[in-house]
Coordinates of C-alpha atoms and ligand atoms in Angstrom, one line a residue:
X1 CA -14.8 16.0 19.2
X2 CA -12.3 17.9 17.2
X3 CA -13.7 19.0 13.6
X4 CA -11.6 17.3 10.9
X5 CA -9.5 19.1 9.1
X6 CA -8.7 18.4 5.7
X7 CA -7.0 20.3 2.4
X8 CA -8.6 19.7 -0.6
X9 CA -6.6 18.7 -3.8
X10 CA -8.2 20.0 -6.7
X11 CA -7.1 18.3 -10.0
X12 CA -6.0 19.4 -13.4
X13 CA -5.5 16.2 -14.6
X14 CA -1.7 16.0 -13.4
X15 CA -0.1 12.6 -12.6
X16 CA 1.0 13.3 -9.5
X17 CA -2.8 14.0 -7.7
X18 CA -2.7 11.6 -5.7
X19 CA 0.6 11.7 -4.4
X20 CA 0.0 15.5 -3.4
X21 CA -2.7 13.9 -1.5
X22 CA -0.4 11.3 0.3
X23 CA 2.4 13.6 1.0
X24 CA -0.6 16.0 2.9
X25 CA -1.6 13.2 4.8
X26 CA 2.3 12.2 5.6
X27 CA 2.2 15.7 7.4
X28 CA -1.1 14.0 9.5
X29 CA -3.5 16.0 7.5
X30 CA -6.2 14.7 6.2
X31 CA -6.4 15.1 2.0
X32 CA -8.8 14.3 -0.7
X33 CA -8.7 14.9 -4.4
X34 CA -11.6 16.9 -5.8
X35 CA -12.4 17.2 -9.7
X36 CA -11.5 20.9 -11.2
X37 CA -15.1 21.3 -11.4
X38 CA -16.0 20.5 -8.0
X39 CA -18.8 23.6 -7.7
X40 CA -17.1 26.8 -5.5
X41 CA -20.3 26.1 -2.9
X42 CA -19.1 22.0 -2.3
X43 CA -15.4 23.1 -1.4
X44 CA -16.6 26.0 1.1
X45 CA -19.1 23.3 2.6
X46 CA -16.5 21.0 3.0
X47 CA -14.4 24.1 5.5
X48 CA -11.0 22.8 4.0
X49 CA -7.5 24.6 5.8
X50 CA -6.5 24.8 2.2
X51 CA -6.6 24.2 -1.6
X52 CA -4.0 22.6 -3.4
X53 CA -3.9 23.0 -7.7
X54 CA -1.9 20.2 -9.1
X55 CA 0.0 20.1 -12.1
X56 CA -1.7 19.2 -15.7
X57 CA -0.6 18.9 -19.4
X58 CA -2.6 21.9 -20.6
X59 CA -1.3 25.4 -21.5
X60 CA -3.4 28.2 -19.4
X61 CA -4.4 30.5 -21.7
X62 CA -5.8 27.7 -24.6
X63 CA -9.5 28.3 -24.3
X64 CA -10.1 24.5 -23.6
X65 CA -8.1 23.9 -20.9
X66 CA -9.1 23.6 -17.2
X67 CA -9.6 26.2 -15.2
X68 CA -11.7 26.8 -12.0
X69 CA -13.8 30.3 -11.0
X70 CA -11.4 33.0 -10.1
X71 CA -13.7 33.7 -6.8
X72 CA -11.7 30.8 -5.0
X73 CA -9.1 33.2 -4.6
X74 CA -11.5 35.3 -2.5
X75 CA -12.7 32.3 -0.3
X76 CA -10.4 33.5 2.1
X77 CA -8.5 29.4 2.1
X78 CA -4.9 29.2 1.7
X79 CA -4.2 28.5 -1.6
X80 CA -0.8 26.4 -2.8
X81 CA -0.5 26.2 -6.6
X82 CA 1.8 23.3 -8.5
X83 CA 3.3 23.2 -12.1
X84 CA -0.1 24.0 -14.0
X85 CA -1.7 25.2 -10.9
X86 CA 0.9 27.5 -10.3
X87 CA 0.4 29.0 -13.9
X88 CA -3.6 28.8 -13.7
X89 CA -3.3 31.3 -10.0
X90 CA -1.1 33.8 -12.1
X91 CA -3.1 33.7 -15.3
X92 CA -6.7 33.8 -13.5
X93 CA -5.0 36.8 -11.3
X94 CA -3.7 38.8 -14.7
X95 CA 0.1 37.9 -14.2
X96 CA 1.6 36.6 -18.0
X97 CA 2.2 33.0 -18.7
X98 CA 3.7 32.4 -22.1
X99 CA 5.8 29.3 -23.5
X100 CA 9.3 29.1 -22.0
X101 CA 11.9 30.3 -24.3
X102 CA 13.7 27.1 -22.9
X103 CA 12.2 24.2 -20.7
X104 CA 12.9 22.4 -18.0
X105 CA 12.9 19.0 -17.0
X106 CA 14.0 17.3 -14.3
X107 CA 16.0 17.8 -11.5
X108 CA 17.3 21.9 -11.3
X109 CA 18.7 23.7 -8.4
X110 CA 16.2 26.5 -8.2
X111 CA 17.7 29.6 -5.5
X112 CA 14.9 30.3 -2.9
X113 CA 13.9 33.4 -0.5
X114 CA 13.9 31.8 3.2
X115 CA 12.4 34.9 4.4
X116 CA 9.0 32.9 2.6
X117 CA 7.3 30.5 4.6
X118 CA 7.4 28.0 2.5
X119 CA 11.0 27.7 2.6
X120 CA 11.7 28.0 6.2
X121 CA 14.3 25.6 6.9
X122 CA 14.9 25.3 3.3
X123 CA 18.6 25.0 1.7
X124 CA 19.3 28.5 -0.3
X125 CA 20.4 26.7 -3.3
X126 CA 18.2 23.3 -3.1
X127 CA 17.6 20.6 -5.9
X128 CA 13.8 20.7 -7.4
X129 CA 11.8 18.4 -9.8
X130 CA 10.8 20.5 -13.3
X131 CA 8.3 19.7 -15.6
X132 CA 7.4 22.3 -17.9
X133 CA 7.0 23.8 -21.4
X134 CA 5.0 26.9 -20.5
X135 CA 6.1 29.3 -17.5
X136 CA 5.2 32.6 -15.4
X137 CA 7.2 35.3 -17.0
X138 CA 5.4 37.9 -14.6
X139 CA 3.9 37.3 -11.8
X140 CA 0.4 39.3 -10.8
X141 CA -0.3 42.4 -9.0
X142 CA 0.9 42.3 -5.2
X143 CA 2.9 39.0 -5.5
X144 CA 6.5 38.5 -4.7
X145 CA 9.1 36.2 -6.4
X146 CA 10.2 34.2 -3.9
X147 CA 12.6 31.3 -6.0
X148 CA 14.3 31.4 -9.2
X149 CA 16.4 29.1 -11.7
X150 CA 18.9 31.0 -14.4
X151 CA 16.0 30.3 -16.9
X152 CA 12.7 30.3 -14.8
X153 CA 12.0 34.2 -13.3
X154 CA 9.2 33.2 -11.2
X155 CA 9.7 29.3 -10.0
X156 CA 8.0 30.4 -7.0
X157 CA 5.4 33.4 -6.2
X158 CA 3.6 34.3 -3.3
X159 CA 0.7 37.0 -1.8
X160 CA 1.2 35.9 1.8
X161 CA -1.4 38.2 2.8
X162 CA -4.2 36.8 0.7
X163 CA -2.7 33.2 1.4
X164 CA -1.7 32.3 -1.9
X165 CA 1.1 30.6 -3.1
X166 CA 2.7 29.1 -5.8
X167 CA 5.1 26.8 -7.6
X168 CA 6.6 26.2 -10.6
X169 CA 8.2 22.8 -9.6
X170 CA 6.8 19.6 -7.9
X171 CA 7.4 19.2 -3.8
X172 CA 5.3 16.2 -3.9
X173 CA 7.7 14.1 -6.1
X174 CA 10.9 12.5 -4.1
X175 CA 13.3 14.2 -6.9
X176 CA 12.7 17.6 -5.1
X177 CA 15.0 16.6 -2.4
X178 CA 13.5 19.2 0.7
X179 CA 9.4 19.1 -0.9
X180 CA 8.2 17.3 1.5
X181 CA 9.2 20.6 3.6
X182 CA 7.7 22.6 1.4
X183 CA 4.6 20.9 1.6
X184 CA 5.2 21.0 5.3
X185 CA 5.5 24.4 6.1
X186 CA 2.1 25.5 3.2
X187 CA -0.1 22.6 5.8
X188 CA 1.1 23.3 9.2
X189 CA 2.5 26.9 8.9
X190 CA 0.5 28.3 6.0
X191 CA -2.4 26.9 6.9
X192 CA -2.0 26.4 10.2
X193 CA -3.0 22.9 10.5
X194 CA -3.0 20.8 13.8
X195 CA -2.1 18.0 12.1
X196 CA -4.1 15.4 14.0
X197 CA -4.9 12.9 11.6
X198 CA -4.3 9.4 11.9
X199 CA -4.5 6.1 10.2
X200 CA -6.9 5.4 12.9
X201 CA -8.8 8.4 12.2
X202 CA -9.4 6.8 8.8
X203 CA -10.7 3.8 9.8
X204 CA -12.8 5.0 12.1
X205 CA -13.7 8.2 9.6
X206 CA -14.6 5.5 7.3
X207 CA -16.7 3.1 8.4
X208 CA -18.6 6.0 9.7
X209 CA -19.0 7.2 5.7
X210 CA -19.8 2.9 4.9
X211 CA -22.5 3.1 7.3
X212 CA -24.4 5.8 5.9
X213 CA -23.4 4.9 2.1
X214 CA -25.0 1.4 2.7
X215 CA -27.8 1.7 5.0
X216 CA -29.5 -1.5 5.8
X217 CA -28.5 -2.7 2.5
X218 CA -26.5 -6.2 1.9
X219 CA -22.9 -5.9 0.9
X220 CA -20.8 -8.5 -1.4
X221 CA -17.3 -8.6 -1.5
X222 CA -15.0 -10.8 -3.4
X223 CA -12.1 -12.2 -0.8
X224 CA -8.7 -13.2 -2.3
X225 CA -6.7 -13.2 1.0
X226 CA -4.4 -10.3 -0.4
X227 CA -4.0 -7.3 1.5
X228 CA -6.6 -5.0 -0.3
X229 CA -9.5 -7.4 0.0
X230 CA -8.8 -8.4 2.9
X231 CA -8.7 -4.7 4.5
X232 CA -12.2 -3.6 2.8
X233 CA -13.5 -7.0 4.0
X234 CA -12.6 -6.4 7.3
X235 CA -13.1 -2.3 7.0
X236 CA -17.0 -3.4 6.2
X237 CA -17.4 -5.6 8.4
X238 CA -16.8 -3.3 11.4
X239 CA -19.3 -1.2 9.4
X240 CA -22.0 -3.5 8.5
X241 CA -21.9 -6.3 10.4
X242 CA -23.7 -9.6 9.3
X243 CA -24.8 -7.8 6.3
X244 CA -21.4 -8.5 4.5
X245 CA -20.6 -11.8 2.8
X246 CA -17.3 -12.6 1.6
X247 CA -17.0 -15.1 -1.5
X248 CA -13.4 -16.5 -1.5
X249 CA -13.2 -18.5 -4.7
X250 CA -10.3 -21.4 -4.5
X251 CA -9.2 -21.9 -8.0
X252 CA -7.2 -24.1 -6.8
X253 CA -3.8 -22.2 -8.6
X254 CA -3.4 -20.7 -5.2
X255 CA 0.2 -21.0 -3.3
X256 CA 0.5 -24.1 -1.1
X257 CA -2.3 -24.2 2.0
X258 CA -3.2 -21.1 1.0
X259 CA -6.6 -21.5 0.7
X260 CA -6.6 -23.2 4.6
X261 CA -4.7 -20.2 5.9
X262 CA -7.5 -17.6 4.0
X263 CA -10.6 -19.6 5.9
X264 CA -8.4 -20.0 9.2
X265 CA -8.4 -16.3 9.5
X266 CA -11.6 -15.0 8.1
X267 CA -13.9 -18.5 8.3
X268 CA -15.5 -19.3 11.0
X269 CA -12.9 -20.3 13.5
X270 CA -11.1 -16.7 12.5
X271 CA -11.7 -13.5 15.0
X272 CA -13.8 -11.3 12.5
X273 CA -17.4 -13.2 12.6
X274 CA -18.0 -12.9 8.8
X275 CA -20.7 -14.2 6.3
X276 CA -17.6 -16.5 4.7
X277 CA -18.6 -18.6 1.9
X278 CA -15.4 -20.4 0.3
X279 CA -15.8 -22.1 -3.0
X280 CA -13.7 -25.0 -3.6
X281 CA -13.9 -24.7 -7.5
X282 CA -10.6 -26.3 -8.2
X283 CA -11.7 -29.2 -10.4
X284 CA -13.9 -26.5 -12.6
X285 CA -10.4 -24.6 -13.1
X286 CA -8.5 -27.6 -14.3
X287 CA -10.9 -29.0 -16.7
X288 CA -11.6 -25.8 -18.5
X289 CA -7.8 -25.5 -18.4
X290 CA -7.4 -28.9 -19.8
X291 CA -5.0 -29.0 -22.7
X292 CA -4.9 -24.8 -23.1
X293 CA -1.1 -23.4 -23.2
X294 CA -1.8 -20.0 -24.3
X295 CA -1.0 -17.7 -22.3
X296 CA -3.5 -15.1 -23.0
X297 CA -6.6 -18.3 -23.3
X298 CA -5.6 -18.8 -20.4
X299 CA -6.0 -15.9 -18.1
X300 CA -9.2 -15.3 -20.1
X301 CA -10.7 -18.6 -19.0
X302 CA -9.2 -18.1 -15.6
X303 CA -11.0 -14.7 -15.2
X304 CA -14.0 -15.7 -17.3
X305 CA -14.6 -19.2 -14.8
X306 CA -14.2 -16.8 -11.5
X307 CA -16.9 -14.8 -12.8
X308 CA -19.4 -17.8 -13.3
X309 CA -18.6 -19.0 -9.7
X310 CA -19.0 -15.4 -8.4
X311 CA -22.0 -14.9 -10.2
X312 CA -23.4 -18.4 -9.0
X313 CA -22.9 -17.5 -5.5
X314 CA -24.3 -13.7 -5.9
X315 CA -27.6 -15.1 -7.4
X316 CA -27.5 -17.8 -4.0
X317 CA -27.2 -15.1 -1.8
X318 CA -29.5 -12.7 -3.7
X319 CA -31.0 -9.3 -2.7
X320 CA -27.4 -8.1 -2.7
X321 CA -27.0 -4.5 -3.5
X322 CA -23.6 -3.2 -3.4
X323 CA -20.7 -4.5 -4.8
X324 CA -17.3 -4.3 -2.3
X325 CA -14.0 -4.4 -3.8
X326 CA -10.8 -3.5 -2.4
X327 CA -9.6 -1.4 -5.2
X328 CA -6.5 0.8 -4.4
X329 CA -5.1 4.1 -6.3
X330 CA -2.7 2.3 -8.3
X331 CA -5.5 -0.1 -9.8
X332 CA -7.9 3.5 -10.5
X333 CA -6.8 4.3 -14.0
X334 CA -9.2 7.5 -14.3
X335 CA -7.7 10.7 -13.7
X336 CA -11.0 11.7 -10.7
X337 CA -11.9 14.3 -13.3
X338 CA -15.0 13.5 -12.4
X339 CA -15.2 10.4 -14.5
X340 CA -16.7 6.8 -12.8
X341 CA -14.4 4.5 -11.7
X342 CA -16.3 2.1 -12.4
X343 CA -15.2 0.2 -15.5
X344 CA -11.6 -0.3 -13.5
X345 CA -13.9 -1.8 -10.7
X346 CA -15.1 -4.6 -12.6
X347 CA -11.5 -5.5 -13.8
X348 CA -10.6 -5.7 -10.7
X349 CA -12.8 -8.8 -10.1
X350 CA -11.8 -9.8 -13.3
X351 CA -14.8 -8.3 -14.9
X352 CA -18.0 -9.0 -13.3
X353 CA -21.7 -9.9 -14.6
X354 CA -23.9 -7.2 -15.8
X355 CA -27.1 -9.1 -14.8
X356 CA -26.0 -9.5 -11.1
X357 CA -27.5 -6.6 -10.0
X358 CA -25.7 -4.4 -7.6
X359 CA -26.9 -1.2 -7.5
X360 CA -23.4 0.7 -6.2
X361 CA -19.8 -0.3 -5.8
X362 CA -18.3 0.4 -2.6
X363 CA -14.5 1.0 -2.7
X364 CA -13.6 2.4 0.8
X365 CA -9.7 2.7 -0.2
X366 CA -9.7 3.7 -3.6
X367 CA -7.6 6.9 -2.3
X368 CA -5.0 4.8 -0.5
X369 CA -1.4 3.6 -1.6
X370 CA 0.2 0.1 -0.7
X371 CA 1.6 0.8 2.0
X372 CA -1.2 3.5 3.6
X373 CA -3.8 0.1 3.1
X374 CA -1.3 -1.8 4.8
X375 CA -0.9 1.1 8.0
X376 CA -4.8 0.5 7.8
X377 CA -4.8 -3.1 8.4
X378 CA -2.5 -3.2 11.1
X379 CA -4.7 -0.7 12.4
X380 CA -7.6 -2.6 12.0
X381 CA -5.9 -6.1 13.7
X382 CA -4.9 -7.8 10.8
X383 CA -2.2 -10.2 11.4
X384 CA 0.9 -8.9 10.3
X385 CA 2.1 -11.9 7.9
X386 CA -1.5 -11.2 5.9
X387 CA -0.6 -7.5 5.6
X388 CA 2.7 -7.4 4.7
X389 CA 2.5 -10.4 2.1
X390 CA 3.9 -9.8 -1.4
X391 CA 1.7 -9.5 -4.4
X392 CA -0.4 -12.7 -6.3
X393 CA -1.7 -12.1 -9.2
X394 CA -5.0 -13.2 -9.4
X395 CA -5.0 -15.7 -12.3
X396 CA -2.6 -17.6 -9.5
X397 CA 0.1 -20.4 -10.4
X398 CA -2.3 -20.3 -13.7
X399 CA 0.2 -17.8 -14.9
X400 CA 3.5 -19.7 -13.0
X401 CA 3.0 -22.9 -15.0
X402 CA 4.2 -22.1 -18.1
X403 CA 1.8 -24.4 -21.0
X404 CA -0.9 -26.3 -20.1
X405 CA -2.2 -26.1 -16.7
X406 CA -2.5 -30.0 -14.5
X407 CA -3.0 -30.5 -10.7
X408 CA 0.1 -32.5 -10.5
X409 CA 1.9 -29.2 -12.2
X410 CA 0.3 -27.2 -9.6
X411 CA 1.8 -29.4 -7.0
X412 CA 5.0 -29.4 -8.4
X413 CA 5.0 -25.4 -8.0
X414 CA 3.3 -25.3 -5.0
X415 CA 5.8 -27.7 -3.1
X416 CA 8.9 -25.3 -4.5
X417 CA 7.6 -22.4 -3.6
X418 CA 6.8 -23.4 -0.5
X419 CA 10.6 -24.3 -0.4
X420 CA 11.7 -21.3 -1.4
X421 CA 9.7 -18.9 0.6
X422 CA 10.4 -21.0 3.7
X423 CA 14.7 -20.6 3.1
X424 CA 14.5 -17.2 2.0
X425 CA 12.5 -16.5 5.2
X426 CA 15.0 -18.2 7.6
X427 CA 17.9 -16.6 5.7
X428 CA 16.0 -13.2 6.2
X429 CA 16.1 -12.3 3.0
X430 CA 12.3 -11.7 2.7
X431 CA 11.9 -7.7 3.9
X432 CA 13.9 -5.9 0.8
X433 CA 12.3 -8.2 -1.8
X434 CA 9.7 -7.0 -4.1
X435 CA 8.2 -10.3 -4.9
X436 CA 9.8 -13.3 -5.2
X437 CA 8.5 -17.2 -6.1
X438 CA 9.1 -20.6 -8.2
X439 CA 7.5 -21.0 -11.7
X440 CA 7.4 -24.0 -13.9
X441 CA 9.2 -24.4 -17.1
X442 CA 7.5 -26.7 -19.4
X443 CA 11.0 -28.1 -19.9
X444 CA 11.9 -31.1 -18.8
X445 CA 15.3 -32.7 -19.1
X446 CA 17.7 -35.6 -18.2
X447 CA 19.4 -35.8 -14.6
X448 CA 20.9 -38.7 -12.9
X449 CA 19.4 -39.6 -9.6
X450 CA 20.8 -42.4 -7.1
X451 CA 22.2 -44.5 -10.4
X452 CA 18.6 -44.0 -12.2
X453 CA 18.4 -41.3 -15.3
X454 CA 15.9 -39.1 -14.8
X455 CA 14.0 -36.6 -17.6
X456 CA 12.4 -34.5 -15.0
X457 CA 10.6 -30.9 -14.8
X458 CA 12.9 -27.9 -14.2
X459 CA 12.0 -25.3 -11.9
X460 CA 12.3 -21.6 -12.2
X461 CA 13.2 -19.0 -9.2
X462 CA 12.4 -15.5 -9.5
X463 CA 13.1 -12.9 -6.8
X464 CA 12.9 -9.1 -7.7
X465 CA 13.9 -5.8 -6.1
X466 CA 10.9 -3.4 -7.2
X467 CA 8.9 -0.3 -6.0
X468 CA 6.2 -0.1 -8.1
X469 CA 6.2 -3.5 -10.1
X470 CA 6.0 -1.6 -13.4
X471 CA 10.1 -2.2 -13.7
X472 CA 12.1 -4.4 -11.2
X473 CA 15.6 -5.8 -11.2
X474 CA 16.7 -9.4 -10.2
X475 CA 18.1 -9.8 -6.8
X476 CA 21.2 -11.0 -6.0
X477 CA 19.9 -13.9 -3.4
X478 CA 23.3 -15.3 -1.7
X479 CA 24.6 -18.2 -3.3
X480 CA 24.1 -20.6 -0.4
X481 CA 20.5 -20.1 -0.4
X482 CA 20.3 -20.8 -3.7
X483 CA 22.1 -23.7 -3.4
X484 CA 20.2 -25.2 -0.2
X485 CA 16.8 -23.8 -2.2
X486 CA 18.1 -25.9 -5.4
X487 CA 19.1 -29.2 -3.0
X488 CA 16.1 -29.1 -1.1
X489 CA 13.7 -28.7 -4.1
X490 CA 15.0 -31.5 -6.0
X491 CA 15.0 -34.1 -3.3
X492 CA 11.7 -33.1 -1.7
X493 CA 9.5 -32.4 -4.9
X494 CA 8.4 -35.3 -6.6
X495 CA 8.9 -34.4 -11.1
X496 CA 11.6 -32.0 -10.3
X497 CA 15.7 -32.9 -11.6
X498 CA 16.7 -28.8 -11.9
X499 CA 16.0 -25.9 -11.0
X500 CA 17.2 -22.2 -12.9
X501 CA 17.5 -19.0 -11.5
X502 CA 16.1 -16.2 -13.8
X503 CA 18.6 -13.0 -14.1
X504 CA 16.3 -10.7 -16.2
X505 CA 15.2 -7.6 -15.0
X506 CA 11.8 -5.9 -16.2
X507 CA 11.9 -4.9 -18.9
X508 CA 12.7 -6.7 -21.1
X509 CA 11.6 -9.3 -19.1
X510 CA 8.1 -9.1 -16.9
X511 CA 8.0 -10.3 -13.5
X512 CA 5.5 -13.3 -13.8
X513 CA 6.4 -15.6 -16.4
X514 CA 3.3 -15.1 -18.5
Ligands
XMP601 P1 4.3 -8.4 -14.7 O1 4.3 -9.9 -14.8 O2 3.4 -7.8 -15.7 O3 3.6 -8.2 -13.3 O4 5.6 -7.8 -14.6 C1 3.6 -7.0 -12.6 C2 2.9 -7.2 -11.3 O5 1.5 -7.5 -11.5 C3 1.1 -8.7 -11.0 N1 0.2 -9.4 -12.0 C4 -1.1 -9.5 -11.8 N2 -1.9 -9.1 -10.8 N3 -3.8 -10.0 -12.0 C5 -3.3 -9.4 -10.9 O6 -4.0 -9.1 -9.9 C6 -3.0 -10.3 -13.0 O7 -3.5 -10.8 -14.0 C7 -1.6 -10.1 -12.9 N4 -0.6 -10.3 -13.8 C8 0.6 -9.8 -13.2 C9 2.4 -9.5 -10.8 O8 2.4 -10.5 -9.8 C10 3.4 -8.4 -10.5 O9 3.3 -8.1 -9.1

């Protein structure tokens, strides 16, 4: 077998890690993110093609900011320095970094020298992402400038015969229209990567790292059905075996047969053979709900209840010593600056016992983004409606139903959603929408129905173009769908005499109703 190759990301605490780490892996190289302070000794062990230093908010030369030993630069590794980075390689190799008499932000056509490397098959005059206050206003001994911008003398710098390059702006970011190139030609030309890595390799990479992490020891994972849990589940289970249990907890504020469809895949008449306990803890849900219309009370009872049921079922199953959750890079608010991740873990459950004692939580895609989980589970023979299904939050149609929570509310929303999801399917309007689903109002008002007045429920659509959920616009769904959503709802859903269509983007609005 082929040794893996891999370039290591060491981080400065920029916000864009991660995504350096993506792009690497979009050229089919394998990446990781390593803390600033990963010892000199770990990162030779690990034999990496090369080093990348992201960005970070720091200034070089303050005595408190990050900064690794100046003996990487004699490891002989390619090295590829960003924003900070970029700074740090000149400052740690006596060039002058010193605040820019004027900054720049944003998107600046920077001029680059194609006779580099890193700009092979680059534009001359090409469109970069800035982000700085400090710059290099002299590069070190026996490196070349290699890109410019009217205010920026070195935006790029290289020592091609040591390996080592650098620059001022951000490839990894979409703004800088040809960085993906950039990042390119440092992996597979610089570097001289294969570029053999797969999805598959990081399935089967993983549950190779799972089986030694966990030994003979028993594994719990909660289940929702989503797409993250549902990958680790199945990621561990190739790894482990019978000593995996899955705990699906029904709170029964789950979207219509939803609960049915999670045991038909992953219960015991599903293909994957799993330990599968589900809980069918609706009635607990509704009567600690019971006359609560806050909505903060009540995602803090729904959160608090799935932890007693969790915890009930741990303590059943006991001897269980690592925790599995399908926590994603999105949900890991730490910068990997070495700090423990484990704090976000436990939210991600909703917050879990202290006295349940697992001894280690396993996270086996905590470096993955949405869509690299879902190229994992499609590797991994996950039916495709499970991995390409849009987000749920976990308090459920808790958070849907706007005031106080009753099973024949949760009906009511789970019959129009059902609706709605099924029309906007069959008008195939489903694959550029970021979420989209039907909420109650606690408003009810008068209709007239064959002759009889009616003071019903109304019902709330929501659909929402979005790309990261932390802003989203309302989509324009065709009026006909609407209308045959709207016709179909309030003749088929008993309680139900109109139903709204919400127009507010996020912000100012948010994309649940509570
Ligand atoms: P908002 O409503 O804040 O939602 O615009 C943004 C995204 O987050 C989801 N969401 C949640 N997911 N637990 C979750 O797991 C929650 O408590 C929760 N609240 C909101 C929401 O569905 C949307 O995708």
């Amino acid at each position: 077998m082929l040794e893996r190759e891999q370039v290591i990301v060491l981080d400065f605490g920029g916000q864009y890690n991660q995504l350096i780490a993506r792009r690497v892996r979009e050229c089919h190289v394998y990446a990781e993110v390593l803390p600033y302070t990963t010892p000199l000794e770990e990162i030779r062990a690990r034999q990496p093609k090369g080093i990348i230093f992201t960005g970070g908010p720091n200034s070089v030369y303050l005595e408190e900011s990050p900064r690794c030993d100046a003996a990487i630069f004699e490891m002989g590794i390619p090295i590829l320095g960003i924003c900070y980075g970029s700074q740090l390689m000149a400052y740690l190799l006596q060039g002058r970094v010193e605040t820019a008499p004027v900054s720049e932000y944003g998107k600046t056509e920077v001029t680059v020298d194609r006779s580099s490397v890193l700009f092979e098959d680059v534009e001359e005059q090409t469109v970069c992402w800035m982000s700085h206050t400090d710059y290099i206003a002299e590069a070190p001994k026996g490196f070349r400038v290699t890109a410019r911008t009217p205010v920026c003398p070195v935006a790029a710098m290289e020592d091609a015969s040591r390996g080592l390059y650098a620059v001022q702006f951000h490839p990894e970011v979409l703004h800088t229209t040809e960085g993906t190139k950039m990042l390119y030609n440092f992996v597979r030309k610089v570097c001289g990567a294969r570029g053999d890595w797969k999805m598959d390799s990081f399935v089967e990479q993983t549950i190779g790292k799972l089986r030694e992490q966990i030994g003979d020891g028993r594994v719990l994972c909660a289940l929702s059905g989503g797409v993250d849990s549902s990958v680790a589940a199945v990621l561990l289970s190739k790894a482990v075996g019978k000593q995996l249990t899955c705990v699906f907890v029904d709170h029964g504020l789950l979207r219509k047969n939803e609960g049915d469809e999670v045991e038909a895949v992953f219960g015991p008449e599903g293909p994957y053979e799993l330990n599968f306990i589900r809980v069918n803890a609706q009635e607990r849900f509704y009567s600690k709900l019971k006359g609560v219309e806050e909505p903060e009370r009540k995602r803090k009872i729904i959160g608090e209840e799935f932890i007693r049921v969790f915890e009930e079922e741990a303590r059943k199953i006991g001897a269980v010593v690592f925790l599995a959750q399908g926590t994603i890079y999105p949900d890991v608010i730490e910068s990997g600056l070495g700090k423990s991740a484990t704090i976000k873990s436990h939210h991600n459950v909703g917050g879990l016992p202290d006295h349940v004692d697992f001894k280690e939580i396993v996270e086996p895609l905590r470096m993955l983004f949405k869509d690299e989980v879902r190229k994992a589970g499609l590797e991994l023979g996950i039916p495709e409606y499970l991995v390409y299904r849009q987000p749920f939050p976990g308090p459920g149609l808790g958070i849907r139903i706007i005031g106080e929570v009753t099973a024949d509310k949760v009906r009511i929303v789970q019959d129009a959603d059902a609706i709605y999801r099924e029309e906007i399917a069959k008008a195939g309007c489903d694959k550029d929408l970021g979420q989209y689903f039907a909420a109650l109002t606690n408003m009810r008002s008068v209709g007239v129905m064959g002759d009889e007045r009616t003071y019903d429920y109304a019902v709330a659509l929501r659909a929402v173009h979005t790309s990261d959920f932390m802003t989203a616009d309302a989509a324009q769904i065709p009026w006909e769908v609407l209308g045959k959503v709207t016709t179909r709802i309030v003749n088929e859903v008993r309680g139900v005499n109109r139903v709204m269509y919400d127009l507010t983007s996020k912000p100012p609005g948010t994309i649940e109703f509570e």
